[in-house]
Amino acid sequence: AQSVTQPDIHITVSEGASLELRCNYSYGATPYLFWYVQSPGQGLQLLLKYFSGDTLVQGIKGFEAEFKRSQSSFNLRKPSVHWSDAAEYFCAVDGGYQKVTFGTGTKLQVIP
Amino acid sequence: GAVVSQHPSWVICKSGTSVKIECRSLDFQATTMFWYRQFPKQSLMLMATSNEGSKATYEQGVEKDKFLINHASLTLSTLTVTSAHPEDSSFYICSASGSEETYEQYFGPGTRLTVT
């Protein structure tokens, strides 16, 4: 069965600092990988996705993620965080048939 | 584009009653809709997958008689929580997919259910 691990429950960064959110997955083959963001009381918004090809994926809002097969990782990065980026971030894996498994989420706090 | 709405956004009901949550794809036809449940400070758990005109496929451990799902049209799916109990209180989120090729699901804003 597929699984997703987000080891950081909560991260605090200063506005303007760089950000990296970690995500590790477990799946027998190369899965489809996603990062979503959820603001309080809101649904999920897709930041980016990886299906195949270039392992560095660009997303919306200045986010990018890198797929590393050898490490089973798909970490999310942003070079300069804005206060509006404060939210909860979910990594997800689709092992087929759109059965998506989500990680437990990382809550991002941005301080001035 | 690709907007999914849910109604209501929050609902309070008494124990033993039933409550219906609607999920609509506003600007596309959703061949498949998904229902998730999110507990406080936890991740989303897939409850069931529904395809228009056919019975929903429930995940292991989800009571199909308690969580009735109907996907009557390509733009509407409903989740009915029957005989609700306080432990059913949760945040319910639906998503919709228009195409298996894109492997992309569009999420609704969620419905907060509180059972008293």
CSV table of C-alpha atoms in Angstrom, one decimal:
chain,number,residue,atom,x,y,z
A,1,ALA,CA,0.0,0.0,0.0
A,2,GLN,CA,1.2,3.5,-0.7
A,3,SER,CA,2.0,5.9,2.1
A,4,VAL,CA,3.2,9.4,2.5
A,5,THR,CA,5.2,10.8,5.4
A,6,GLN,CA,5.6,14.5,6.2
A,7,PRO,CA,8.0,14.5,9.1
A,8,ASP,CA,7.5,18.1,10.1
A,9,ILE,CA,4.2,18.8,11.7
A,10,HIS,CA,4.9,22.5,12.2
A,11,ILE,CA,7.4,24.9,10.7
A,12,THR,CA,8.1,28.5,11.4
A,13,VAL,CA,10.0,30.7,9.0
A,14,SER,CA,10.7,34.4,8.8
A,15,GLU,CA,9.1,36.3,5.9
A,16,GLY,CA,11.6,36.5,3.1
A,17,ALA,CA,13.4,33.4,4.2
A,18,SER,CA,13.6,30.2,2.1
A,19,LEU,CA,11.4,27.3,2.8
A,20,GLU,CA,11.7,23.5,2.3
A,21,LEU,CA,8.9,21.2,3.3
A,22,ARG,CA,9.8,17.5,3.4
A,23,CYS,CA,7.8,14.6,1.9
A,24,ASN,CA,8.7,11.0,1.6
A,25,TYR,CA,6.5,8.4,0.0
A,26,SER,CA,6.3,4.7,-0.2
A,27,TYR,CA,5.1,3.0,-3.4
A,28,GLY,CA,6.3,0.2,-5.6
A,29,ALA,CA,6.6,2.1,-8.8
A,30,THR,CA,6.9,5.8,-9.7
A,31,PRO,CA,3.7,7.4,-8.4
A,32,TYR,CA,2.0,10.6,-9.3
A,33,LEU,CA,2.9,13.2,-6.7
A,34,PHE,CA,1.2,16.3,-5.6
A,35,TRP,CA,1.5,19.2,-3.2
A,36,TYR,CA,-1.6,20.9,-2.0
A,37,VAL,CA,-2.1,23.9,0.2
A,38,GLN,CA,-5.1,24.4,2.6
A,39,SER,CA,-5.9,27.7,4.2
A,40,PRO,CA,-8.0,27.7,7.4
A,41,GLY,CA,-11.6,26.5,6.7
A,42,GLN,CA,-10.9,26.1,3.0
A,43,GLY,CA,-10.5,23.3,0.6
A,44,LEU,CA,-7.3,22.2,-1.0
A,45,GLN,CA,-5.6,24.0,-3.8
A,46,LEU,CA,-3.1,22.2,-6.0
A,47,LEU,CA,0.3,23.8,-6.0
A,48,LEU,CA,2.1,21.4,-8.3
A,49,LYS,CA,2.2,17.9,-9.5
A,50,TYR,CA,4.7,15.4,-10.9
A,51,PHE,CA,3.8,12.7,-13.3
A,52,SER,CA,7.0,12.1,-15.3
A,53,GLY,CA,9.8,13.9,-17.1
A,54,ASP,CA,11.8,16.7,-15.5
A,55,THR,CA,12.2,16.0,-11.9
A,56,LEU,CA,12.1,19.6,-10.9
A,57,VAL,CA,8.5,20.8,-11.1
A,58,GLN,CA,7.4,24.4,-11.0
A,59,GLY,CA,4.1,25.3,-9.5
A,60,ILE,CA,1.9,28.3,-8.6
A,61,LYS,CA,2.8,31.0,-6.2
A,62,GLY,CA,6.5,30.6,-6.7
A,63,PHE,CA,6.7,27.0,-5.4
A,64,GLU,CA,8.7,24.2,-6.8
A,65,ALA,CA,9.3,20.6,-5.9
A,66,GLU,CA,12.0,18.1,-6.8
A,67,PHE,CA,11.3,14.4,-7.2
A,68,LYS,CA,14.2,12.2,-6.1
A,69,ARG,CA,13.6,8.6,-6.9
A,70,SER,CA,16.6,7.4,-4.9
A,71,GLN,CA,15.4,9.0,-1.8
A,72,SER,CA,11.6,8.5,-2.4
A,73,SER,CA,11.2,12.2,-1.7
A,74,PHE,CA,9.3,15.0,-3.2
A,75,ASN,CA,10.2,18.1,-1.2
A,76,LEU,CA,8.5,21.4,-1.7
A,77,ARG,CA,10.6,24.6,-1.8
A,78,LYS,CA,10.2,28.3,-2.1
A,79,PRO,CA,13.1,30.8,-2.2
A,80,SER,CA,11.4,33.6,-0.4
A,81,VAL,CA,8.3,33.1,1.8
A,82,HIS,CA,5.5,35.7,2.0
A,83,TRP,CA,3.2,36.1,5.0
A,84,SER,CA,0.3,34.9,2.8
A,85,ASP,CA,2.0,31.5,2.4
A,86,ALA,CA,1.0,30.7,6.0
A,87,ALA,CA,-1.2,27.7,5.7
A,88,GLU,CA,-1.2,23.9,5.9
A,89,TYR,CA,0.6,22.0,3.2
A,90,PHE,CA,-0.2,18.4,2.2
A,91,CYS,CA,1.9,16.1,0.1
A,92,ALA,CA,-0.1,13.4,-1.7
A,93,VAL,CA,0.6,10.3,-3.8
A,94,ASP,CA,-1.7,8.7,-6.4
A,95,GLY,CA,-0.7,5.1,-7.0
A,96,GLY,CA,-3.4,4.6,-9.6
A,97,TYR,CA,-7.1,5.0,-10.3
A,98,GLN,CA,-7.0,8.4,-8.6
A,99,LYS,CA,-6.8,6.8,-5.1
A,100,VAL,CA,-4.9,9.6,-3.5
A,101,THR,CA,-3.1,9.1,-0.1
A,102,PHE,CA,-2.3,12.3,1.8
A,103,GLY,CA,0.4,13.0,4.2
A,104,THR,CA,-0.5,14.3,7.7
A,105,GLY,CA,0.3,17.9,6.6
A,106,THR,CA,2.8,20.5,7.7
A,107,LYS,CA,1.5,23.7,9.2
A,108,LEU,CA,3.6,26.7,8.1
A,109,GLN,CA,3.8,29.8,10.2
A,110,VAL,CA,5.4,32.9,8.8
A,111,ILE,CA,6.7,35.5,11.2
A,112,PRO,CA,7.5,39.1,10.3
B,1,GLY,CA,-12.0,27.2,-14.2
B,2,ALA,CA,-12.6,23.9,-12.4
B,3,VAL,CA,-14.5,25.2,-9.5
B,4,VAL,CA,-16.2,22.8,-7.0
B,5,SER,CA,-18.7,24.0,-4.4
B,6,GLN,CA,-20.1,22.4,-1.3
B,7,HIS,CA,-23.2,23.2,0.5
B,8,PRO,CA,-23.7,23.8,3.3
B,9,SER,CA,-20.3,25.1,4.5
B,10,TRP,CA,-21.2,24.2,8.0
B,11,VAL,CA,-24.0,22.4,9.7
B,12,ILE,CA,-25.1,21.5,13.2
B,13,CYS,CA,-27.5,18.7,13.7
B,14,LYS,CA,-28.8,16.7,16.6
B,15,SER,CA,-27.8,13.1,17.3
B,16,GLY,CA,-29.9,10.7,15.5
B,17,THR,CA,-30.9,12.9,12.6
B,18,SER,CA,-29.6,12.8,9.1
B,19,VAL,CA,-27.8,15.5,7.2
B,20,LYS,CA,-27.1,15.9,3.5
B,21,ILE,CA,-24.1,17.6,2.0
B,22,GLU,CA,-24.0,18.6,-1.7
B,23,CYS,CA,-20.9,18.8,-3.9
B,24,ARG,CA,-21.2,20.5,-7.3
B,25,SER,CA,-18.8,21.0,-10.1
B,26,LEU,CA,-19.7,24.4,-11.4
B,27,ASP,CA,-17.9,24.7,-14.7
B,28,PHE,CA,-17.0,21.2,-15.8
B,29,GLN,CA,-18.5,17.7,-15.9
B,30,ALA,CA,-17.2,15.5,-13.2
B,31,THR,CA,-17.0,11.9,-14.2
B,32,THR,CA,-15.7,10.9,-10.8
B,33,MET,CA,-16.3,12.5,-7.4
B,34,PHE,CA,-14.5,11.7,-4.2
B,35,TRP,CA,-15.5,12.2,-0.6
B,36,TYR,CA,-12.9,12.7,2.1
B,37,ARG,CA,-13.1,13.2,5.9
B,38,GLN,CA,-10.6,15.3,7.8
B,39,PHE,CA,-10.3,15.1,11.5
B,40,PRO,CA,-8.8,18.0,13.4
B,41,LYS,CA,-5.1,18.4,12.8
B,42,GLN,CA,-5.1,15.2,10.7
B,43,SER,CA,-4.9,14.4,7.1
B,44,LEU,CA,-7.7,13.7,4.6
B,45,MET,CA,-9.0,10.2,4.5
B,46,LEU,CA,-10.7,9.0,1.4
B,47,MET,CA,-14.1,7.7,2.3
B,48,ALA,CA,-15.5,6.8,-1.1
B,49,THR,CA,-15.3,7.2,-4.8
B,50,SER,CA,-18.4,7.7,-6.9
B,51,ASN,CA,-18.9,7.7,-10.7
B,52,GLU,CA,-22.0,9.2,-12.2
B,53,GLY,CA,-24.8,6.8,-12.5
B,54,SER,CA,-23.2,4.0,-10.6
B,55,LYS,CA,-22.8,2.9,-7.0
B,56,ALA,CA,-20.1,4.4,-4.9
B,57,THR,CA,-17.0,2.5,-4.0
B,58,TYR,CA,-16.3,2.7,-0.3
B,59,GLU,CA,-12.9,2.5,1.4
B,60,GLN,CA,-12.3,-0.2,3.9
B,61,GLY,CA,-13.8,0.7,7.3
B,62,VAL,CA,-16.3,3.2,5.9
B,63,GLU,CA,-19.9,2.2,6.7
B,64,LYS,CA,-21.9,2.5,3.4
B,65,ASP,CA,-25.2,2.4,5.2
B,66,LYS,CA,-24.2,5.4,7.4
B,67,PHE,CA,-22.6,7.4,4.6
B,68,LEU,CA,-24.9,7.3,1.7
B,69,ILE,CA,-23.4,8.7,-1.5
B,70,ASN,CA,-25.4,9.6,-4.6
B,71,HIS,CA,-23.9,10.8,-7.9
B,72,ALA,CA,-27.0,11.5,-9.9
B,73,SER,CA,-25.5,13.8,-12.5
B,74,LEU,CA,-22.2,14.8,-13.9
B,75,THR,CA,-22.2,17.9,-11.8
B,76,LEU,CA,-23.7,16.8,-8.5
B,77,SER,CA,-22.8,14.3,-5.8
B,78,THR,CA,-24.4,14.1,-2.3
B,79,LEU,CA,-23.2,12.6,0.9
B,80,THR,CA,-25.9,11.9,3.5
B,81,VAL,CA,-24.8,11.1,7.0
B,82,THR,CA,-27.6,9.0,8.4
B,83,SER,CA,-28.4,8.7,12.1
B,84,ALA,CA,-25.6,11.0,12.9
B,85,HIS,CA,-23.7,10.7,16.2
B,86,PRO,CA,-21.2,13.0,17.8
B,87,GLU,CA,-18.3,10.9,16.5
B,88,ASP,CA,-19.4,11.7,13.0
B,89,SER,CA,-18.5,15.4,13.7
B,90,SER,CA,-15.8,16.2,11.2
B,91,PHE,CA,-14.8,18.2,8.2
B,92,TYR,CA,-16.0,16.6,5.0
B,93,ILE,CA,-14.4,17.6,1.7
B,94,CYS,CA,-15.4,16.5,-1.7
B,95,SER,CA,-13.3,16.6,-4.9
B,96,ALA,CA,-14.2,16.1,-8.5
B,97,SER,CA,-12.3,14.9,-11.5
B,98,GLY,CA,-13.2,15.5,-15.1
B,99,SER,CA,-10.6,13.2,-16.6
B,100,GLU,CA,-8.5,10.3,-15.5
B,101,GLU,CA,-5.9,11.4,-18.0
B,102,THR,CA,-5.1,14.6,-16.1
B,103,TYR,CA,-5.1,12.8,-12.7
B,104,GLU,CA,-6.2,16.0,-11.2
B,105,GLN,CA,-8.9,16.4,-8.6
B,106,TYR,CA,-10.5,19.8,-7.8
B,107,PHE,CA,-11.5,20.2,-4.2
B,108,GLY,CA,-14.5,21.8,-2.7
B,109,PRO,CA,-14.2,24.2,0.3
B,110,GLY,CA,-15.4,21.5,2.7
B,111,THR,CA,-18.3,21.2,5.1
B,112,ARG,CA,-17.9,21.3,8.9
B,113,LEU,CA,-20.4,18.9,10.5
B,114,THR,CA,-21.1,19.2,14.2
B,115,VAL,CA,-23.4,16.6,15.8
B,116,THR,CA,-24.7,17.5,19.2
